[in-house]
Coordinates of C-alpha atoms in Angstrom, one line a residue:
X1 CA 11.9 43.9 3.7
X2 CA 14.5 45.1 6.0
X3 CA 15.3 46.8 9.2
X4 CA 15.1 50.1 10.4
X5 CA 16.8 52.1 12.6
X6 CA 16.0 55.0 14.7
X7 CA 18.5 57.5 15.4
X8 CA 18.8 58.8 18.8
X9 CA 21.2 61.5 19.7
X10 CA 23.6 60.3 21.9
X11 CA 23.0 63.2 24.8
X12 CA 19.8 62.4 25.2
X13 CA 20.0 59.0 26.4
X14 CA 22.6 57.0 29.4
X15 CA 25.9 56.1 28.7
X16 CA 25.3 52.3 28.9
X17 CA 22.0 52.5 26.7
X18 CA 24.2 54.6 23.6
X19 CA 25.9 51.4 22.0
X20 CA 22.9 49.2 21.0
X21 CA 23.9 45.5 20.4
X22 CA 25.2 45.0 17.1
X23 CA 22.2 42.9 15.8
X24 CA 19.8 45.8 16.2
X25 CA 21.9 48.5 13.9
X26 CA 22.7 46.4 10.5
X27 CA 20.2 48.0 8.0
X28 CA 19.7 44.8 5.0
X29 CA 17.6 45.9 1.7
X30 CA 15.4 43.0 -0.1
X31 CA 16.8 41.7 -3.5
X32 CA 15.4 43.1 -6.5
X33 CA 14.8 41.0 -9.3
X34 CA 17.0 41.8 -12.0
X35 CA 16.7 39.1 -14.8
X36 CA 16.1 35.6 -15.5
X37 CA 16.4 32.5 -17.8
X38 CA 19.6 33.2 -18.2
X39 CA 21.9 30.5 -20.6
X40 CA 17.9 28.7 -21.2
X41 CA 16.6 28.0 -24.5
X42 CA 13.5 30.3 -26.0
X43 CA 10.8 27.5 -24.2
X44 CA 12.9 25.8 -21.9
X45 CA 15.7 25.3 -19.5
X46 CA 18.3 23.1 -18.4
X47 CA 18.3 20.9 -15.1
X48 CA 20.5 23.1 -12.8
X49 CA 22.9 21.3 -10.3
X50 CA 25.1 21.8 -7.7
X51 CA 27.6 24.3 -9.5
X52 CA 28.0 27.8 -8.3
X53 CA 27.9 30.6 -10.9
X54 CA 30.7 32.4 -11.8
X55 CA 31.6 36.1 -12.6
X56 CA 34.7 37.5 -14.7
X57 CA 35.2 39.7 -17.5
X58 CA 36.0 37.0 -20.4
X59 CA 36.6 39.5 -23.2
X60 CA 38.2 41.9 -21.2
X61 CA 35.9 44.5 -22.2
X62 CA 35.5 46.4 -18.7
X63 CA 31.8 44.3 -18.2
X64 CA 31.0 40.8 -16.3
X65 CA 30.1 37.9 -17.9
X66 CA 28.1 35.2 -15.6
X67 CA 29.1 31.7 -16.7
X68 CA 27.4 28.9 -15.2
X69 CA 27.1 24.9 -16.1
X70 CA 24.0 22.8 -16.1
X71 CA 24.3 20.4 -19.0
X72 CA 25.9 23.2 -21.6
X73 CA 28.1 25.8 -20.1
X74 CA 26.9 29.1 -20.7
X75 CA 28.5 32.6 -20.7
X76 CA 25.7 35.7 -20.5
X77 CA 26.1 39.3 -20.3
X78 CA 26.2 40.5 -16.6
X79 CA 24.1 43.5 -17.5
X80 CA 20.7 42.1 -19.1
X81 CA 21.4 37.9 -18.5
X82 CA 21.6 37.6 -22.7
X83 CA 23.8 35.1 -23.9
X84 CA 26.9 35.5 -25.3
X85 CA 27.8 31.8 -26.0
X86 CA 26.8 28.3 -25.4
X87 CA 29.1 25.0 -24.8
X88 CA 27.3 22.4 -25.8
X89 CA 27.2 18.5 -23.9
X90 CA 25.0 16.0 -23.3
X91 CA 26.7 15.3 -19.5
X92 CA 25.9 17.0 -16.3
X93 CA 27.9 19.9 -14.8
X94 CA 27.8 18.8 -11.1
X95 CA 30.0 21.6 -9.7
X96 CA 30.8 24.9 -10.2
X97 CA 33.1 25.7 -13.5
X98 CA 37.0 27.0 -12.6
X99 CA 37.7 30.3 -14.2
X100 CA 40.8 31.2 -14.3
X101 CA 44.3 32.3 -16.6
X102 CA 45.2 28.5 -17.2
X103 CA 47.7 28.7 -20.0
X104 CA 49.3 32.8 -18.5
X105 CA 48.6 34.3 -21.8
X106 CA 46.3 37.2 -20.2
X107 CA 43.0 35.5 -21.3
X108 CA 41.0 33.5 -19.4
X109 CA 39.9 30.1 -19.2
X110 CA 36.6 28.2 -18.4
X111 CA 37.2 24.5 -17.1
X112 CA 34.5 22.1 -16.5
X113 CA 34.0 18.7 -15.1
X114 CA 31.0 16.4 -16.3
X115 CA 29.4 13.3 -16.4
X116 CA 30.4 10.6 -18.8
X117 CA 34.2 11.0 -17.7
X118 CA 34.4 13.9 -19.3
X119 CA 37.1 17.4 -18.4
X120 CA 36.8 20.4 -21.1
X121 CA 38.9 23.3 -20.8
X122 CA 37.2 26.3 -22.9
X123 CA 38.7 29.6 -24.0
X124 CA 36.9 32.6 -23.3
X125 CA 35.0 32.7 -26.4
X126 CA 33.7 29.0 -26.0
X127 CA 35.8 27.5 -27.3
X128 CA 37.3 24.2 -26.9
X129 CA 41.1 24.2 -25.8
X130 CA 40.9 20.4 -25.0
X131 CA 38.9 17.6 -23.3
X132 CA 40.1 14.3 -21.1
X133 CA 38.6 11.2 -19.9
X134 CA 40.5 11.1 -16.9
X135 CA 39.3 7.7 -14.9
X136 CA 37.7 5.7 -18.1
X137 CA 34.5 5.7 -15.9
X138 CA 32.6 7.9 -13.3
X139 CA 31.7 11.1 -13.1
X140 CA 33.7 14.1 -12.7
X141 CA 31.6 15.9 -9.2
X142 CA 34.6 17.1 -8.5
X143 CA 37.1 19.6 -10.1
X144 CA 39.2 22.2 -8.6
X145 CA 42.3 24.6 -10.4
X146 CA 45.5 25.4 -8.5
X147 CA 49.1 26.3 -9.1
X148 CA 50.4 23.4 -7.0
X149 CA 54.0 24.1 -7.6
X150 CA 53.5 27.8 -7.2
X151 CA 55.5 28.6 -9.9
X152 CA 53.2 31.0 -11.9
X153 CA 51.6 28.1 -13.8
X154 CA 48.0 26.2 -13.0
X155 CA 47.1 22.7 -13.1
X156 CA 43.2 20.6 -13.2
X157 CA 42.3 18.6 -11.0
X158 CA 39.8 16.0 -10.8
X159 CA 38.0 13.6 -8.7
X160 CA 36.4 10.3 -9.4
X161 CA 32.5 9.2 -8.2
X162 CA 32.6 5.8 -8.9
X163 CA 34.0 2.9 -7.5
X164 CA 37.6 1.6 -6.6
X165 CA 39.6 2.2 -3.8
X166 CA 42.4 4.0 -5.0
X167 CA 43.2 6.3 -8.5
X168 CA 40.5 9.0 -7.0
X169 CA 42.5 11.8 -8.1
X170 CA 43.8 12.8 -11.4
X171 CA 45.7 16.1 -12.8
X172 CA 46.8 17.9 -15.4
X173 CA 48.8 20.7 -16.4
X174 CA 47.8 23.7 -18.6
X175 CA 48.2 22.0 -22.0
X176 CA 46.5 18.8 -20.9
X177 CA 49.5 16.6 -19.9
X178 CA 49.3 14.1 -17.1
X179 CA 51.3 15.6 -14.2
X180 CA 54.1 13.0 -12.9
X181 CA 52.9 11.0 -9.5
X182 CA 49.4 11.1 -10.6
X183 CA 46.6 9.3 -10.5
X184 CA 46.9 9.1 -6.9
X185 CA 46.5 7.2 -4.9
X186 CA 48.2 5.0 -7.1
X187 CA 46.6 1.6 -7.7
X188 CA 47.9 -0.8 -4.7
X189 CA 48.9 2.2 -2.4
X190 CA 48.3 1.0 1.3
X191 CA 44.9 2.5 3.2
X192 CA 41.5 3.2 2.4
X193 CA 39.7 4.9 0.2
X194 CA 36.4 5.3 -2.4
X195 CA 34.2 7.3 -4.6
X196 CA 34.0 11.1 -4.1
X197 CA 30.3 12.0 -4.5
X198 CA 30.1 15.7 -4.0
X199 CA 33.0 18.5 -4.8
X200 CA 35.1 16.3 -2.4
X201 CA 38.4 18.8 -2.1
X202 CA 40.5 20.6 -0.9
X203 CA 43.9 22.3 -1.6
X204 CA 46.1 24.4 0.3
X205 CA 49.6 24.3 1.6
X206 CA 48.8 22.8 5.2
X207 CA 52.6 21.8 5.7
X208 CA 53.8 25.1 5.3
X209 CA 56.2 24.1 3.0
X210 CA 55.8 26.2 0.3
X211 CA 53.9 24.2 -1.7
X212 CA 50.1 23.2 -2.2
X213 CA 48.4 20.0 -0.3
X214 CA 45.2 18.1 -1.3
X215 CA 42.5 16.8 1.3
X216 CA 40.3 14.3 -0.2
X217 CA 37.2 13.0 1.9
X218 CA 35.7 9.9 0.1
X219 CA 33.0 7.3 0.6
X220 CA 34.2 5.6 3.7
X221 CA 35.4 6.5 7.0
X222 CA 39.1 7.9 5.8
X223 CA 40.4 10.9 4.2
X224 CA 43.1 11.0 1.7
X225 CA 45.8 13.4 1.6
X226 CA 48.7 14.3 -1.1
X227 CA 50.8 16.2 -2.3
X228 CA 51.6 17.9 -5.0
X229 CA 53.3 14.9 -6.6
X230 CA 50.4 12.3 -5.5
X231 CA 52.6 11.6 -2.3
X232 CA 50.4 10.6 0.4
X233 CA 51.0 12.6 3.8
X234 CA 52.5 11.2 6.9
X235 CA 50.4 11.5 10.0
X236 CA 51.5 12.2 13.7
X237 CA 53.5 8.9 15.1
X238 CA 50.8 8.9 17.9
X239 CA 49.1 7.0 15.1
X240 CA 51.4 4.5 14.7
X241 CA 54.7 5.0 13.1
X242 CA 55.3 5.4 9.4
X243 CA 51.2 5.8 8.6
X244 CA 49.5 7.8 6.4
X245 CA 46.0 10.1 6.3
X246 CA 44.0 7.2 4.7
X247 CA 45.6 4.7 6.9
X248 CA 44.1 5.8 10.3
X249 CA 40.0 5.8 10.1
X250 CA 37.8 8.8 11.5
X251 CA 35.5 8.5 14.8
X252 CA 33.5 10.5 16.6
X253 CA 36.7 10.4 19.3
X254 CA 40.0 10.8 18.5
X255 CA 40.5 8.0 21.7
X256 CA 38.5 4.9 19.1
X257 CA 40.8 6.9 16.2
X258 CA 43.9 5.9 18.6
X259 CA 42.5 2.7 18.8
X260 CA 42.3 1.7 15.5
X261 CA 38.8 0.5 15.4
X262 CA 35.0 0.7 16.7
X263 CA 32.4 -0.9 18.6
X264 CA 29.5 -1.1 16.4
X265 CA 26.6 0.1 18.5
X266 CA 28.9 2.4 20.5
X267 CA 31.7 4.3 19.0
X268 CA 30.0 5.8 15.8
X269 CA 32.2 6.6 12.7
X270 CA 31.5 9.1 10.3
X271 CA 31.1 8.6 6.0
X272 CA 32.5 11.2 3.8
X273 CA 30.7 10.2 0.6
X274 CA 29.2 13.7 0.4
X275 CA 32.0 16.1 2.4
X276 CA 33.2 19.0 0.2
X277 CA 35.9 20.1 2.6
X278 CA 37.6 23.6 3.3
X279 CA 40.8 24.9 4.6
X280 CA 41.7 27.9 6.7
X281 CA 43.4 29.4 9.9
X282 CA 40.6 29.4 12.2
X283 CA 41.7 30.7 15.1
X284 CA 44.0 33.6 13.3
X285 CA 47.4 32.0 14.8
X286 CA 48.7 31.6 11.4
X287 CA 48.4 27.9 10.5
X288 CA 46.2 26.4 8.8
X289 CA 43.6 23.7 9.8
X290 CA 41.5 21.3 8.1
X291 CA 37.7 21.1 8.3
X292 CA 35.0 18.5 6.9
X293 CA 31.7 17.8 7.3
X294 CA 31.0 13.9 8.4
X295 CA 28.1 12.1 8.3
X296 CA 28.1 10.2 11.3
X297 CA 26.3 6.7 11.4
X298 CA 25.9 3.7 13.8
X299 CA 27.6 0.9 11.9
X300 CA 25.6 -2.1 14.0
X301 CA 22.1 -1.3 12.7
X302 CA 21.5 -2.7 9.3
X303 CA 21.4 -0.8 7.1
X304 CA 23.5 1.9 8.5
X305 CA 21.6 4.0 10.1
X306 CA 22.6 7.6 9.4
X307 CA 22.5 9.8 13.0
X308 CA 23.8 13.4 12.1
X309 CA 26.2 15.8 10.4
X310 CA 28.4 17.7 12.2
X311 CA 32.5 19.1 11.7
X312 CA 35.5 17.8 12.5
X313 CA 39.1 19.6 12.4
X314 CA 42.4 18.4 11.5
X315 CA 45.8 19.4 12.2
X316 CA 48.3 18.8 8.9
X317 CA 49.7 15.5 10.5
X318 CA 45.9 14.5 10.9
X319 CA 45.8 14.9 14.5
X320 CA 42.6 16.3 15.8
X321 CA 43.1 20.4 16.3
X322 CA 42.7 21.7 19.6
X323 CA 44.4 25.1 20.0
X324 CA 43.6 28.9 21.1
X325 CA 41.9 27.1 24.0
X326 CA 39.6 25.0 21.8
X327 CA 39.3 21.2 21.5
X328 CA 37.7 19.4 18.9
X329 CA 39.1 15.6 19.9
X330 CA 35.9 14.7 20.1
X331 CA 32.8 16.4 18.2
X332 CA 30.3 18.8 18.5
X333 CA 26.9 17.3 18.8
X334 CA 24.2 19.1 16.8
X335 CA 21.2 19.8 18.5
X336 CA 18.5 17.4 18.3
X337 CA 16.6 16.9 16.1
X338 CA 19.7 16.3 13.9
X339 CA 18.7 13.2 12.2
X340 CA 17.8 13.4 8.8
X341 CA 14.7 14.5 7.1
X342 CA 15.1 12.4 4.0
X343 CA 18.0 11.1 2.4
X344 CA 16.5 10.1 -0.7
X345 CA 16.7 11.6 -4.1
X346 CA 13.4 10.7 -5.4
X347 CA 11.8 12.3 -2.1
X348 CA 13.8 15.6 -2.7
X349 CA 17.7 16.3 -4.1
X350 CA 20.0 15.4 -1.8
X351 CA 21.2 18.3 0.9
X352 CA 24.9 18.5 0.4
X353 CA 26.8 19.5 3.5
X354 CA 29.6 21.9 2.0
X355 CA 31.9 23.6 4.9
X356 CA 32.5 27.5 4.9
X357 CA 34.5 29.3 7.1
X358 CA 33.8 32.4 7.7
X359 CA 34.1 35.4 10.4
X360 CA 30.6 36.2 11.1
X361 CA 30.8 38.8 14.4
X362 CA 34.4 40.4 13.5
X363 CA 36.2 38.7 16.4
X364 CA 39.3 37.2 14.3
X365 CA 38.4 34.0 14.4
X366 CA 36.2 32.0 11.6
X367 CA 33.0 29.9 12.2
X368 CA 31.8 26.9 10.5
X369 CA 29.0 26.8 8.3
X370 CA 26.7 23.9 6.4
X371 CA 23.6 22.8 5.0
X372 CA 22.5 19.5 6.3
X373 CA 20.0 16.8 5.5
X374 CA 18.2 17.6 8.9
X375 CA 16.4 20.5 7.3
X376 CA 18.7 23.4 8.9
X377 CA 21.6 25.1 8.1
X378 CA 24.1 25.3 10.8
X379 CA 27.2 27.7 12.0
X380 CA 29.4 26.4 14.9
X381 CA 31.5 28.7 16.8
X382 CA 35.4 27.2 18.2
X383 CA 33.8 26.2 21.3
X384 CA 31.4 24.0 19.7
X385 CA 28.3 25.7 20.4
X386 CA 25.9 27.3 17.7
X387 CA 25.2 30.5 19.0
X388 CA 22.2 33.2 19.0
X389 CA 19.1 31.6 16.5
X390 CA 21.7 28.9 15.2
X391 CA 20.9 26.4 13.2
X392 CA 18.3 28.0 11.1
X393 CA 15.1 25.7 10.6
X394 CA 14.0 25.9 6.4
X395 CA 11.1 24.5 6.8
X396 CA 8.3 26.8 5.8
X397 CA 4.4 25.9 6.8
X398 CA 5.7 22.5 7.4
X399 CA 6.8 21.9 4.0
X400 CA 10.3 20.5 3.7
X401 CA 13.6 22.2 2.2
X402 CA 16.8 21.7 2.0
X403 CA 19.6 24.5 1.3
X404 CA 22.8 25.0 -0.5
X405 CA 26.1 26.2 0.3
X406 CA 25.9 29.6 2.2
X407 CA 27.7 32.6 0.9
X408 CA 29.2 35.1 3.7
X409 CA 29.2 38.9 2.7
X410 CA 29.4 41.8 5.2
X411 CA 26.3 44.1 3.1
X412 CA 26.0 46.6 5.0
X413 CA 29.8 47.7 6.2
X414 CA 29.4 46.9 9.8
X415 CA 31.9 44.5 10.3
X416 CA 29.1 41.7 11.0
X417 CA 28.1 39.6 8.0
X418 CA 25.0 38.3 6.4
X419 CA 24.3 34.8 5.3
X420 CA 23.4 34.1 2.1
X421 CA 21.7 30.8 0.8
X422 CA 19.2 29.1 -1.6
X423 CA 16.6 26.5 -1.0
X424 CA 15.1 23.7 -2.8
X425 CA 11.8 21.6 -2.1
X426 CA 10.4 18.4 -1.8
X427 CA 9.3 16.9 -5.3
X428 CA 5.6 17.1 -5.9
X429 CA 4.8 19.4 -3.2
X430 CA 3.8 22.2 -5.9
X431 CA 6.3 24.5 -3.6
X432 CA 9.2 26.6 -4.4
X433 CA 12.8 27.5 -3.4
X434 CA 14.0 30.6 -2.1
X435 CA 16.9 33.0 -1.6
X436 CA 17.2 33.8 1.9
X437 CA 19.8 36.6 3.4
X438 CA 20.4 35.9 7.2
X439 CA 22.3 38.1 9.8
X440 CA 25.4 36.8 11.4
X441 CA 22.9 35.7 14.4
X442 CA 21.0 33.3 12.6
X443 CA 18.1 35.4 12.1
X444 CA 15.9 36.1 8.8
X445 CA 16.3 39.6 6.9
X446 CA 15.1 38.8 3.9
X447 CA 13.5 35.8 1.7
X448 CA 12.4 36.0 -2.0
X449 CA 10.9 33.5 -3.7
X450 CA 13.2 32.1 -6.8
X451 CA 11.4 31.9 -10.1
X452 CA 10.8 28.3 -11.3
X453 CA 9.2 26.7 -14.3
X454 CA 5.3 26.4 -14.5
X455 CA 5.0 22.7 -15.5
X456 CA 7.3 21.5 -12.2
X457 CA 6.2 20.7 -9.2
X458 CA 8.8 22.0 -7.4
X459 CA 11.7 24.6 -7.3
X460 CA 14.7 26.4 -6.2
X461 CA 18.6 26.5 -6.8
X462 CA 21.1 23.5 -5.3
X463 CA 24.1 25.2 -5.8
X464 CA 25.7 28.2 -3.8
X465 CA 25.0 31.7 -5.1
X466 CA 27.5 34.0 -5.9
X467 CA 27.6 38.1 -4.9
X468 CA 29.9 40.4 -7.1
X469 CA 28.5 43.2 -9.1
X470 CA 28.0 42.5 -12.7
X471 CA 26.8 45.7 -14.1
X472 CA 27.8 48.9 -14.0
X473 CA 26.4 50.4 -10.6
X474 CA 28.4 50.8 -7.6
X475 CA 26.2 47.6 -6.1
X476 CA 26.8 44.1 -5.7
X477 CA 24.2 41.7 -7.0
X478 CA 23.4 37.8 -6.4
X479 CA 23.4 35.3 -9.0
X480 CA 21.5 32.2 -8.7
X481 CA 21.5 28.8 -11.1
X482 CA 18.1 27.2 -10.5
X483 CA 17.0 24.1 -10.9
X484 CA 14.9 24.9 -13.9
X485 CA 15.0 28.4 -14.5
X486 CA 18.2 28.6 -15.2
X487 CA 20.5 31.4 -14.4
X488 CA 18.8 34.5 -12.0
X489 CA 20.4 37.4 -11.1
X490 CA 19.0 40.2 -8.1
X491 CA 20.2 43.7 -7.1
X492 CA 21.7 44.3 -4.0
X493 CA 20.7 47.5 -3.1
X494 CA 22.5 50.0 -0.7
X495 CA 25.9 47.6 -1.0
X496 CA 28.8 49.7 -2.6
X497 CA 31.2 49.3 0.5
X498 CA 29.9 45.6 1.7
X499 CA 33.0 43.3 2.0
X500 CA 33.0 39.7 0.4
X501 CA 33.9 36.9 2.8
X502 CA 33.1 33.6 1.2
X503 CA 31.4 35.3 -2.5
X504 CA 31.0 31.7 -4.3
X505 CA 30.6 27.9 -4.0
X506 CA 34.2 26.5 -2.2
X507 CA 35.2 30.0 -1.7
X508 CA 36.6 31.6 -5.2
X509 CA 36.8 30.5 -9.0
X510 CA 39.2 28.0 -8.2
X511 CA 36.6 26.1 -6.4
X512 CA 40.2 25.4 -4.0
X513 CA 37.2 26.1 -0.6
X514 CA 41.0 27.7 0.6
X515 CA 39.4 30.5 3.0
X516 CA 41.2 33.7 2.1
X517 CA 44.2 35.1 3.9
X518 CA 42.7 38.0 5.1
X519 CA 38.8 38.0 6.8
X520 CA 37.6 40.5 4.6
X521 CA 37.5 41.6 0.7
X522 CA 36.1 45.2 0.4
X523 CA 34.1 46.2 -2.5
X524 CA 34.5 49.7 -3.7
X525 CA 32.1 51.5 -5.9
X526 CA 32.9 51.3 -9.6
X527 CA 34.6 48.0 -9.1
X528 CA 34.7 45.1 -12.0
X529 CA 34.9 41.5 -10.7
X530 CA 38.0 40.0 -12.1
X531 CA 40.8 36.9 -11.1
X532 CA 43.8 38.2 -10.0
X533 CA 46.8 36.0 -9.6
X534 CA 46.1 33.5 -7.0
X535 CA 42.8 32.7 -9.0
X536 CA 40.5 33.6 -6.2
X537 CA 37.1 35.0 -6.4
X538 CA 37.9 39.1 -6.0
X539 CA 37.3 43.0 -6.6
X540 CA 39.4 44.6 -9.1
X541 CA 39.3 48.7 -7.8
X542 CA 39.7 50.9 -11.1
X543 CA 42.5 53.1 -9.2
X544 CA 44.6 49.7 -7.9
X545 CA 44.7 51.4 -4.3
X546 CA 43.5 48.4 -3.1
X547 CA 42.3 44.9 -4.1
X548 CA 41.9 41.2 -1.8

């Protein structure tokens, strides 16, 4: 499916008719099936997650590998899906695997956090460079690589789901050492703080000085924030003087925030159990702000009673942003019905509201996307409207599904970008996910259905796909991990000059959801997806003319 356009020469037609809106000329091909199964076994497959897939040249032999983590972690030939090696483990891989030049030999690395307490860095032929139990307990959901000192050298980082108010946060250097100042917070450290249940962080240097920051969400109504040395960050005196980011608690209003505390009943708070932040300069002025997703609740019905999802944006000194001519003090309200549609696990996986930020109409200035449990995926404009055919409903024929985090590329060259996202359904309903391609509007283009197994009775992919071309064609393709089909991979035909905005889950291989610098990436023809320096999730162009 896609659209067509007619042609009109421009002498035969009015001045003000000769520029048709921007919606009506972006021309979006359907996905082609290209293979499947990949990284399963020769009857069955592996429970996918909420990892991304990612895409690098391992062996350095000029082609893609796709490397992806369910249970195993698997490496398979970009071309045909086949498999090239296999990681064995018997603990989940929640989020998407880091790929990146860990140790600076020129060979890449493969870094996974799992179940069971478990970190494993892998060389590029599978094998194991060295594990960590970080915590003792909990499970590793999320995991993120960054040169924090940016000195030229990479360290792991980790987050804890599990209980306990403080140690959330652990790293390492290259060669497995604990870094100094860490865990963090450290055990007694004032504030508040929990389990982080979804890919909850961050990094980025939000100070501006120099050096690399981390924003930690967790499971309660504060946000941590350190840096580089497990140092938490001050916040703005207006706060209170000498207080830190998991000292002041987040509200609806940044008036109950000044406060100090809520009405139950009245001044509704958010949880961040579930927030997988992202960083970026939003409004292009050159700073950078701070965005999560909160789940806001009404703390005086018992239980809590969850309300709706919806962003909120920070300054570095945790002081609500409100520049350009924009205020978020107090939130955007999604429209109703914004409650959710299930927010049980047994019913159907739970919908995991990751921020992107993204330029979708080519004005300079980035838009917030996320899936949400209310069945829609949303994309807020800086005034805090959702524009066009925002949020887009997933239902289909009534039947209930949930989607992961959206990818952002520009297919077609036109300086407006398409939406790309994955669905899962309800369990039992005999249904199946899909991969949908929106325009920057909110409106379908395309929808394929994703292969699933024939025993289940339901279907789809949790995690975000990821676009880069992993063959040996000028276009880009999409790759998909499933649920139970494991890794799939489409064409994406007529898309040798489409620019990559936000290509993977949190934004690049580093899983850092650190919007780029610049708002676009162009893909050339003949390209080969790579990781250059700063570990991002980019284009390699054969000649060096040009590469983001």
């Amino acid at each position: 499916m896609f659209r067509r356009v007619l042609l009109v020469s421009i002498l035969l037609i009015p001045f003000w008719l000769q520029a048709p809106a921007p919606e009506a000329l972006a021309v979006v091909s359907t996905p082609v099936l290209k293979w499947q199964r990949g990284g399963c076994f020769s009857s069955w497959c592996q429970t996918g997650w909420y990892g991304s897939p990612a895409v690098a040249d391992l062996d350095a032999d000029g082609k893609p590998e796709v490397i992806w983590g369910s249970y195993d972690v698997v490496a398979v030939n970009g071309e045909d899906g086949a498999l090239q090696w296999r990681a064995a483990s018997g603990n989940r891989v929640w989020g998407g695997v880091s790929v990146v030049d860990l140790t600076g030999d020129g060979s890449l690395e493969v870094v996974a956090g799992r179940s069971g307490d478990s970190l494993t860095v892998y060389n590029a032929a599978g094998g194991t460079l060295w594990s960590r139990n970080p915590f003792g307990a909990g499970e590793l959901r999320t995991q993120a690589v960054a040169d924090l000192d940016n000195d030229g050298r990479y360290e792991v980082i980790v987050g804890r789901a599990g209980s306990g108010g403080d140690e959330q946060i652990q790293v390492y250097d290259a060669s497995g050492n604990v870094r100094s100042g860490f865990r963090a917070p450290h055990a007694g450290a004032p504030g508040y703080g929990w389990g982080l249940y979804n890919q909850n962080l961050a990094i980025g240097d939000i100070t501006g000085d120099g050096f690399k920051d981390l924003i930690v969400p967790t499971d309660t109504h504060y946000i941590t924030g350190l840096d580089r040395n497990g140092n938490q960050l001050p916040v703005h005196t207006r706060y209170g003087a000498g207080k830190i980011w998991r000292q002041v608690g987040v509200h609806v209003s940044d008036a109950i925030d000044l406060r100090g505390y809520a009405t139950c009943g009245t001044d509704h708070r958010p949880n961040f159990a579930n927030s997988s932040p992202a960083i970026g300069d939003l409004d292009g002025n050159g700073t950078l702000e701070v965005v999560v997703i909160g789940n806001v609740y009404n703390c005086a019905a018992s239980p809590y009673a969850s309300l709706y999802e919806a962003p909120f944006i920070f300054n570095a000194d945790r002081s609500r942003w409100a520049a350009s001519g924009f205020d978020w003090t107090v939130i955007a309200t999604p429209p109703a019905p914004a409650a959710p549609r299930s927010e049980d696990y047994n019913v159907i996986e739970s919908a995991e509201p990751n921020a992107v930020l993204a330029d979708l109409d080519g004005d300079g200035k980035r838009e917030i996307l996320y899936p949400s449990y209310d069945g829609r995926l949303h994309a807020f404009w800086l005034d805090k409207t959702e524009k066009h055919s925002w949020p887009y409903e997933l239902d289909v024929a009534g039947q209930l599904r949930f989607a992961s985090e959206p990818t952002v590329v520009d297919l077609d060259g036109d300086n407006l970008a398409e939406v790309i996202v994955t669905t899962w359904t309800r369990k039992g309903s005999n249904t199946g996910g899909q991969l949908l391609i929106l325009s920057y509007q909110g409106t379908l283009l395309a929808a394929v259905d994703l292969p699933r197994a024939a025993s289940s009775t339901s279907g789809g992919a949790l995690g975000a796909p990821t676009v880069a071309n992993i063959d040996a064609d000028a276009d880009l393709e999409v790759v998909v991990g499933t649920i139970n089909h494991g890794l799939v991979a489409y064409d994406l035909p007529n898309t040798a000059q489409a620019r990559v905005i936000w290509g993977t889950g949190r934004g690049g291989l580093t899983r850092t959801a650190l919007a780029a610098d610049t708002f676009t990436c162009t893909h050339s023809s003949g390209g080969v997806p790579g990781v250059i320096p700063n570990g991002a999730f980019l284009l390699f162009i054969p000649t060096m003319r040009r590469f983001c």
